[in-house]
Coordinates of C-alpha atoms in Angstrom, one line a residue:
M79 CA -68.6 -11.8 77.0
T80 CA -69.3 -14.6 79.5
E81 CA -66.7 -15.0 82.3
E82 CA -65.2 -18.4 81.9
P83 CA -64.4 -20.4 85.1
E84 CA -60.7 -20.6 85.8
F85 CA -58.2 -21.7 88.5
G86 CA -57.5 -19.0 91.2
T87 CA -55.5 -19.1 94.3
S88 CA -57.1 -22.4 95.3
G89 CA -59.4 -24.4 93.0
L90 CA -61.6 -23.7 90.0
R91 CA -63.8 -20.7 90.4
G92 CA -66.5 -18.9 88.4
L93 CA -70.0 -17.7 88.2
A94 CA -72.4 -20.6 89.2
D95 CA -74.2 -20.2 85.9
A96 CA -71.0 -20.6 84.0
L97 CA -70.3 -23.9 85.8
T98 CA -72.6 -25.8 83.6
D99 CA -73.4 -29.4 84.2
D100 CA -71.5 -30.6 81.2
L101 CA -68.4 -28.5 82.0
V102 CA -68.4 -29.7 85.7
A103 CA -68.9 -33.3 84.6
R104 CA -66.0 -33.0 82.2
Y105 CA -63.7 -31.7 84.9
A106 CA -64.8 -34.5 87.3
A107 CA -64.3 -37.2 84.7
A108 CA -60.9 -35.7 83.6
F109 CA -59.7 -35.6 87.2
T110 CA -60.9 -39.1 87.9
R111 CA -59.1 -40.4 84.8
S112 CA -55.9 -38.4 85.3
F113 CA -55.3 -38.8 89.1
G114 CA -55.0 -42.0 91.2
N115 CA -57.9 -43.4 93.1
N116 CA -59.0 -46.7 94.7
G117 CA -62.2 -47.1 92.6
T118 CA -63.9 -44.4 94.5
V119 CA -63.7 -40.6 94.6
Y120 CA -65.0 -38.8 97.6
L121 CA -67.4 -35.9 97.1
G122 CA -68.5 -33.0 99.3
Q123 CA -70.2 -29.6 99.1
D124 CA -70.9 -26.4 100.9
K125 CA -74.3 -24.7 101.5
R126 CA -74.5 -22.5 98.4
A127 CA -77.8 -22.8 96.5
S128 CA -76.0 -24.0 93.4
S129 CA -73.9 -26.7 95.1
P130 CA -76.4 -29.6 95.0
R131 CA -76.7 -29.2 91.2
I132 CA -73.0 -29.0 90.7
A133 CA -72.4 -32.0 93.0
A134 CA -74.8 -34.1 90.9
A135 CA -72.8 -33.2 87.8
V136 CA -69.5 -34.1 89.6
A137 CA -71.0 -37.5 90.5
R138 CA -72.0 -38.1 86.9
G139 CA -68.5 -37.3 85.7
I140 CA -67.0 -39.7 88.3
A141 CA -69.4 -42.5 87.4
S142 CA -68.6 -42.0 83.7
E143 CA -65.0 -43.2 84.5
G144 CA -66.3 -46.4 86.2
C145 CA -65.7 -45.1 89.7
L146 CA -68.1 -44.8 92.6
A147 CA -68.7 -41.3 94.1
V148 CA -68.7 -41.5 97.9
D149 CA -71.1 -38.7 98.7
C150 CA -70.2 -37.1 102.1
G151 CA -72.8 -34.3 101.8
V152 CA -72.2 -30.9 103.4
L153 CA -69.0 -30.9 105.5
P154 CA -65.7 -28.9 105.8
T155 CA -63.3 -29.2 102.9
P156 CA -60.5 -30.4 105.2
A157 CA -62.8 -33.1 106.6
L158 CA -63.5 -34.4 103.1
A159 CA -59.8 -34.3 102.1
M160 CA -58.8 -36.1 105.3
A161 CA -61.3 -38.9 104.9
A162 CA -60.3 -39.5 101.3
M163 CA -56.6 -39.5 102.1
G164 CA -57.2 -42.0 104.8
Q165 CA -58.6 -44.4 102.2
G166 CA -55.8 -43.7 99.8
T167 CA -58.1 -42.0 97.2
S168 CA -58.9 -38.6 95.7
S169 CA -61.7 -36.2 96.3
I170 CA -63.6 -33.2 94.9
M171 CA -65.2 -30.5 97.0
V172 CA -68.0 -28.3 95.5
T173 CA -67.4 -24.9 96.9
G174 CA -66.7 -21.3 96.1
S175 CA -65.1 -20.9 99.5
H176 CA -65.5 -17.2 100.7
I177 CA -66.4 -15.6 97.4
P178 CA -69.9 -14.2 96.7
A179 CA -73.0 -16.4 96.6
D180 CA -73.5 -16.1 92.9
R181 CA -70.2 -17.9 92.3
N182 CA -69.0 -21.4 93.0
G183 CA -66.2 -23.7 92.3
L184 CA -64.4 -27.1 92.6
K185 CA -61.4 -28.0 94.7
F186 CA -59.5 -31.1 93.8
Y187 CA -57.4 -33.4 96.1
R188 CA -55.1 -36.2 95.2
A189 CA -54.7 -39.1 97.6
D190 CA -51.8 -37.2 99.2
G191 CA -53.2 -33.7 99.3
E192 CA -54.4 -30.6 97.4
I193 CA -53.4 -30.5 93.7
D194 CA -50.6 -28.0 92.8
K195 CA -50.2 -25.6 89.9
E196 CA -48.7 -28.2 87.6
D197 CA -51.7 -30.4 88.3
E198 CA -54.1 -27.6 87.5
A199 CA -52.4 -27.2 84.1
R200 CA -52.5 -30.9 83.5
L201 CA -56.2 -31.1 84.4
T202 CA -57.1 -28.1 82.2
A203 CA -55.5 -29.7 79.2
A204 CA -57.3 -33.0 79.9
V205 CA -60.7 -31.3 80.1
A206 CA -60.1 -29.5 76.7
D207 CA -59.9 -32.9 75.0
M208 CA -62.8 -34.6 76.8
P209 CA -66.4 -34.8 75.5
P210 CA -69.2 -34.3 78.0
P211 CA -70.0 -37.6 79.9
G212 CA -73.3 -39.2 79.1
P213 CA -76.4 -38.4 81.2
G214 CA -77.7 -40.6 84.0
P215 CA -77.7 -40.9 87.8
A216 CA -74.5 -41.9 89.5
S217 CA -74.3 -44.5 92.3
T218 CA -73.3 -42.9 95.6
L219 CA -72.5 -43.9 99.2
Q220 CA -72.7 -41.9 102.4
G221 CA -69.4 -41.5 104.1
D222 CA -68.5 -40.8 107.8
A223 CA -66.0 -38.1 107.1
A224 CA -67.4 -35.5 109.5
Q225 CA -67.2 -37.9 112.4
L226 CA -63.6 -38.8 111.6
Y227 CA -62.8 -35.1 111.6
V228 CA -64.3 -34.5 115.0
G229 CA -62.3 -37.4 116.4
R230 CA -59.1 -36.1 115.0
Y231 CA -59.1 -33.1 117.4
R232 CA -60.8 -34.7 120.3
D233 CA -58.3 -37.5 120.4
F234 CA -55.2 -35.3 120.0
F235 CA -56.0 -32.5 122.4
G236 CA -58.1 -34.4 124.9
K237 CA -61.7 -34.4 126.2
R238 CA -60.9 -31.7 128.8
A239 CA -58.7 -29.4 126.8
L240 CA -61.3 -26.7 126.7
S241 CA -63.0 -27.4 129.9
G242 CA -64.4 -24.3 131.6
L243 CA -64.6 -22.2 128.4
R244 CA -67.8 -20.7 127.1
I245 CA -67.3 -20.3 123.3
G246 CA -69.6 -18.7 120.8
F247 CA -69.9 -20.2 117.3
W248 CA -71.2 -18.0 114.5
A249 CA -72.8 -20.7 112.4
H250 CA -74.1 -18.5 109.4
S251 CA -74.0 -20.9 106.4
S252 CA -70.7 -22.5 107.3
A253 CA -70.1 -26.1 106.2
A254 CA -68.8 -26.6 109.7
A255 CA -72.2 -25.7 111.3
D256 CA -72.5 -29.2 112.8
V257 CA -68.9 -30.2 113.0
L258 CA -67.3 -27.3 114.9
P259 CA -69.7 -27.3 117.8
A260 CA -69.3 -31.0 118.0
V261 CA -65.5 -30.6 118.3
L262 CA -65.7 -27.9 120.9
D263 CA -68.3 -29.9 123.0
A264 CA -66.1 -33.0 122.7
M265 CA -63.2 -31.1 124.2
G266 CA -65.2 -29.9 127.2
A267 CA -66.3 -26.4 126.2
E268 CA -69.7 -24.9 126.5
T269 CA -70.7 -23.9 123.0
V270 CA -73.2 -21.1 122.2
V271 CA -74.5 -21.3 118.6
L272 CA -75.3 -17.9 117.1
G273 CA -76.4 -16.4 113.8
K274 CA -77.4 -19.5 111.8
S275 CA -78.6 -18.6 108.3
A276 CA -80.7 -20.4 105.8
E277 CA -79.2 -18.3 103.0
F278 CA -75.6 -18.5 102.0
V279 CA -73.4 -15.9 103.7
S280 CA -70.1 -14.9 102.1
V281 CA -67.5 -14.7 104.9
D282 CA -64.0 -13.6 104.0
T283 CA -61.8 -14.1 107.1
E284 CA -59.3 -11.7 105.6
A285 CA -61.8 -8.9 105.1
I286 CA -64.3 -8.7 108.1
D287 CA -66.8 -5.9 107.6
Q288 CA -67.1 -3.4 110.4
S289 CA -70.8 -4.4 110.8
V290 CA -69.7 -8.0 111.4
R291 CA -67.0 -6.9 113.9
A292 CA -69.6 -4.9 115.8
R293 CA -71.9 -7.9 115.9
L294 CA -69.1 -10.2 117.2
A295 CA -68.4 -7.7 119.9
D296 CA -72.0 -7.5 120.9
W297 CA -72.4 -11.3 121.0
A298 CA -69.2 -11.6 123.1
R299 CA -70.5 -9.1 125.6
T300 CA -74.2 -10.3 125.7
H301 CA -73.3 -14.0 126.0
M302 CA -70.3 -13.5 128.3
L303 CA -68.0 -15.5 126.0
D304 CA -64.4 -16.4 126.5
A305 CA -64.0 -16.5 122.7
L306 CA -66.0 -16.5 119.5
V307 CA -65.2 -18.6 116.5
S308 CA -66.4 -19.3 112.9
T309 CA -65.2 -20.2 109.5
D310 CA -65.6 -19.2 105.8
G311 CA -68.1 -21.0 103.6
D312 CA -66.3 -24.3 103.2
A313 CA -64.6 -24.2 106.6
D314 CA -61.0 -24.2 105.5
R315 CA -60.4 -20.7 106.9
P316 CA -60.9 -19.8 110.6
L317 CA -62.4 -16.7 112.2
F318 CA -61.3 -16.2 115.8
A319 CA -62.3 -13.4 118.2
D320 CA -61.3 -12.9 121.8
A321 CA -63.5 -12.3 124.9
E322 CA -64.1 -8.7 123.7
G323 CA -65.1 -9.8 120.2
V324 CA -61.9 -8.4 118.7
V325 CA -60.8 -10.5 115.7
I326 CA -57.4 -12.1 115.8
P327 CA -56.0 -12.2 112.3
G328 CA -55.1 -15.5 110.6
D329 CA -51.4 -14.6 110.3
V330 CA -51.3 -14.3 114.1
L331 CA -53.2 -17.6 114.7
G332 CA -50.6 -19.2 112.3
P333 CA -47.5 -18.6 114.4
I334 CA -49.4 -19.4 117.6
T335 CA -50.4 -22.8 116.2
A336 CA -47.0 -23.5 114.8
R337 CA -45.3 -22.8 118.1
L338 CA -47.8 -24.9 120.0
L339 CA -47.1 -27.9 117.7
E340 CA -43.4 -27.3 118.0
A341 CA -42.8 -26.8 114.3
T342 CA -39.3 -25.9 113.2
H343 CA -40.0 -24.8 109.6
V344 CA -42.8 -22.4 108.7
V345 CA -44.0 -21.5 105.2
T346 CA -46.3 -18.5 104.7
T347 CA -47.2 -16.0 102.0
V348 CA -45.4 -12.8 101.2
S349 CA -48.4 -10.9 102.5
A350 CA -48.4 -12.4 106.0
N351 CA -47.4 -10.6 109.2
T352 CA -43.6 -10.4 109.8
M353 CA -44.3 -11.3 113.5
V354 CA -43.3 -14.9 112.6
E355 CA -39.7 -14.0 111.9
R356 CA -39.4 -12.1 115.2
M357 CA -40.7 -14.9 117.4
D358 CA -37.3 -16.8 117.6
A359 CA -39.4 -20.0 117.8
F360 CA -38.5 -21.5 114.4
D361 CA -35.4 -22.6 112.5
H362 CA -36.6 -21.4 109.1
V363 CA -39.3 -19.2 107.7
A364 CA -40.0 -19.2 103.9
R365 CA -42.4 -17.0 102.0
T366 CA -44.3 -17.6 98.8
R367 CA -46.9 -16.2 96.4
I368 CA -50.5 -16.1 97.7
G369 CA -52.4 -19.3 97.4
S370 CA -52.2 -22.7 99.1
P371 CA -50.7 -24.5 96.1
Y372 CA -47.6 -22.2 96.4
V373 CA -47.4 -22.8 100.1
I374 CA -47.7 -26.6 99.6
A375 CA -45.0 -26.6 96.9
E376 CA -42.6 -24.8 99.3
M377 CA -43.5 -27.1 102.2
A378 CA -42.5 -30.0 99.9
R379 CA -39.0 -28.6 99.7
H380 CA -38.8 -29.2 103.5
A381 CA -40.2 -32.7 103.6
G382 CA -38.9 -34.6 106.6
K383 CA -38.8 -31.5 108.7
R384 CA -41.3 -30.4 111.3
V385 CA -42.9 -28.1 108.6
V386 CA -46.2 -26.2 108.7
G387 CA -47.8 -23.6 106.4
Y388 CA -50.4 -21.0 106.8
E389 CA -51.9 -18.0 105.0
P390 CA -53.2 -14.6 106.3
N391 CA -56.7 -16.0 105.9
G392 CA -55.8 -18.4 108.7
G393 CA -56.0 -21.7 106.8
F394 CA -53.3 -23.9 108.3
L395 CA -51.4 -26.9 106.8
L396 CA -49.7 -29.5 108.9
G397 CA -46.8 -31.2 107.1
F398 CA -45.6 -33.5 109.8
E399 CA -46.9 -35.8 112.5
A400 CA -47.3 -33.7 115.7
A401 CA -47.1 -35.3 119.1
S402 CA -48.7 -34.5 122.5
G403 CA -47.8 -37.1 125.1
K404 CA -48.9 -40.4 123.6
S405 CA -51.3 -38.7 121.1
R406 CA -50.4 -38.2 117.5
L407 CA -51.8 -35.8 114.9
S408 CA -51.3 -36.9 111.3
P409 CA -50.3 -34.5 108.5
L410 CA -53.0 -32.8 106.6
M411 CA -51.8 -31.1 103.5
T412 CA -54.7 -28.8 102.9
R413 CA -55.9 -25.6 104.5
D414 CA -57.6 -26.4 107.8
S415 CA -59.7 -24.1 110.0
L416 CA -60.2 -26.2 113.1
L417 CA -56.6 -26.8 114.0
P418 CA -55.8 -23.0 114.4
I419 CA -59.0 -22.4 116.2
V420 CA -58.5 -25.2 118.7
A421 CA -54.7 -24.5 119.1
A422 CA -55.4 -20.8 119.8
L423 CA -57.9 -21.8 122.5
V424 CA -55.6 -24.3 124.1
A425 CA -52.7 -21.7 124.0
S426 CA -54.9 -19.1 125.5
Q427 CA -55.8 -21.4 128.3
A428 CA -52.1 -21.9 129.1
A429 CA -51.4 -18.1 128.9
G430 CA -54.3 -17.1 131.2
G431 CA -56.5 -15.8 128.4
T432 CA -56.3 -14.6 124.8
A433 CA -55.4 -11.0 125.7
K434 CA -52.3 -12.1 127.6
L435 CA -51.4 -14.5 124.8
I436 CA -51.5 -11.8 122.2
K437 CA -49.8 -9.2 124.4
A438 CA -46.8 -11.5 124.7
L439 CA -46.3 -11.7 120.9
P440 CA -44.0 -9.3 119.0
R441 CA -45.7 -6.0 118.3
R442 CA -46.6 -6.4 114.7
R443 CA -50.3 -6.2 113.7
T444 CA -52.1 -6.3 110.4
A445 CA -55.3 -4.9 108.9
T446 CA -56.7 -6.2 105.6
D447 CA -59.7 -5.6 103.5
R448 CA -61.0 -5.7 99.9
I449 CA -62.8 -3.5 97.4
K450 CA -65.4 -5.5 95.5
D451 CA -66.2 -5.3 91.8
V452 CA -62.8 -4.1 90.7
P453 CA -61.7 -5.8 87.4
R454 CA -58.4 -7.6 87.7
E455 CA -56.8 -5.4 85.1
I456 CA -57.5 -2.3 87.1
G457 CA -56.1 -3.9 90.3
R458 CA -53.1 -5.1 88.4
G459 CA -52.6 -1.6 87.0
M460 CA -52.6 -0.1 90.5
A461 CA -50.0 -2.6 91.7
E462 CA -47.8 -1.9 88.7
A463 CA -48.1 1.9 89.3
L464 CA -46.8 1.4 92.9
I465 CA -43.9 -0.7 91.7
A466 CA -43.1 2.0 89.2
G467 CA -43.0 4.6 92.0
D468 CA -46.4 6.2 91.8
M469 CA -47.4 6.5 95.5
S470 CA -50.5 8.6 94.9
I471 CA -52.9 6.0 96.4
L472 CA -50.8 5.8 99.7
P473 CA -51.1 8.0 102.7
D474 CA -48.7 10.9 103.2
G475 CA -46.1 10.6 105.9
L476 CA -45.1 7.0 105.4
G477 CA -41.4 8.1 105.0
D478 CA -38.8 6.6 102.8
L479 CA -39.4 3.5 100.8
V480 CA -36.8 0.9 101.8
A481 CA -37.9 -2.2 99.9
T482 CA -40.3 -3.3 97.1
D483 CA -41.3 -7.0 96.8
T484 CA -43.1 -8.0 93.6
T485 CA -43.6 -11.7 94.4
D486 CA -47.4 -11.2 94.4
G487 CA -48.7 -7.7 93.6
A488 CA -46.8 -4.7 95.1
R489 CA -45.5 -5.1 98.7
L490 CA -43.8 -1.9 99.9
T491 CA -41.8 -1.5 103.1
F492 CA -41.2 1.9 104.6
A493 CA -38.5 3.2 106.9
G494 CA -40.8 3.4 109.9
G495 CA -41.6 -0.3 109.5
E496 CA -45.0 0.1 107.9
I497 CA -45.7 -2.4 105.1
V498 CA -48.5 -1.9 102.4
T499 CA -49.4 -4.6 99.9
V500 CA -51.8 -4.1 97.0
R501 CA -52.8 -6.9 94.7
P502 CA -55.8 -8.1 92.6
S503 CA -57.6 -11.1 94.0
G504 CA -56.9 -14.4 92.3
N505 CA -60.5 -15.7 92.8
A506 CA -62.9 -12.8 92.1
P507 CA -63.0 -9.2 90.7
E508 CA -61.7 -7.7 93.9
L509 CA -58.8 -5.5 95.0
R510 CA -56.9 -6.7 98.1
V511 CA -55.0 -4.4 100.4
Y512 CA -52.8 -5.5 103.4
V513 CA -51.3 -3.1 105.9
E514 CA -48.8 -4.0 108.7
A515 CA -47.6 -1.7 111.5
D516 CA -46.5 -1.9 115.1
S517 CA -50.1 -1.4 116.3
G518 CA -53.5 -2.6 115.1
K519 CA -54.8 1.0 115.4
T520 CA -52.1 2.3 113.1
A521 CA -52.6 -0.5 110.6
R522 CA -56.3 0.1 110.5
Y523 CA -55.8 3.9 110.1
L524 CA -53.4 3.4 107.2
L525 CA -55.7 0.9 105.6
D526 CA -58.7 3.3 105.7
E527 CA -56.5 6.0 104.2
V528 CA -55.4 3.8 101.3
F529 CA -59.0 2.7 100.7
E530 CA -60.2 6.3 100.6
K531 CA -57.6 7.2 98.0
I532 CA -58.3 4.1 95.9
R533 CA -62.1 4.7 95.9
A534 CA -61.5 8.3 94.8
R535 CA -59.4 7.0 92.0
L536 CA -62.0 4.4 90.9

């Protein structure tokens, strides 16, 4: 049976072959018809081999509704969304984000931000009743979205904010391959571009392979870097490593960024590090299911507050206008990779280096990874077994179970403070495991033990 594209934690996802031109054009036409625009719909794409074909189908669907597709080419998803919002219109990004290269997807943005779960249901219903748009080329324009995105961070943080830093950028096939070095250079850093790839590289910032971690450490040492940064495929999730090449998880970057921006209200997912509650820097912390639409929905409950959101993958959402002296940073209600990267670099400068910055944080560390090619029903079954009390896939010696959270998968808290979360991915046939402990070494050890038992079961 063919796997049909469906909405996951963020956007429509599926095998690239299943995202046929007619299906994609119908989604684009239904979105253009059902959601507000100013006569144009902005269009962007990542560097997957299938993205140009799918983007052409999106443009056809937009044109069939009498609108003009503003083709911004390859650029970060948040840059596309920001440019469209600035013009009071909607946008569509062709991307599979971090999932394997044989898959792809579409992300949809209203004029005020990423669509939510209710919008997804509304769009799915509209597509079901829509015939395929007629063939023919669509008129397009070239936007300047990437340049606007560079200016956003240069103007807020200043041209000398990163002066004196030597920063490595792992370019791979990131949609930010041109934009991120431009931002770092514009803020005074010396940027060393590394590992550019002509082929699409699937980078999951929540599940960094050991081989990649070793490469980052080697680059940091060889090139004498102060930090090393990158993103996932569409550049809405950051990857940040310190001067030793050690990766700083996204749910550590999130609280650092929130504190730097003087946020008072923080929204994150149930799987994120509990460090944020221990920092005493915020008035309120709320937790949601995993996926940016859930984070956005909860942020909306705190409208008017200095609210931000983030996920363990590092994607950061700004829900208020931040200030630094006379400079202002406008809200951006979609996951962003550049803000947490730049904020962590600026905070590290003030702390005397990333190592000192991290050492001063509460002692809670996470380790996460995934097992590929695990059907969702199997992953769901493992989570349900844990909830029912079957601990056979967990390491011995965790102690008494003190809490079980079923908000998204199975999140188990033990008497010693260790937390283990098991859930099927919402975007691909993968099983996700998150482990939290008082040290990174302990979290990694427990994660490896869980994986060994799960693989034996599979």
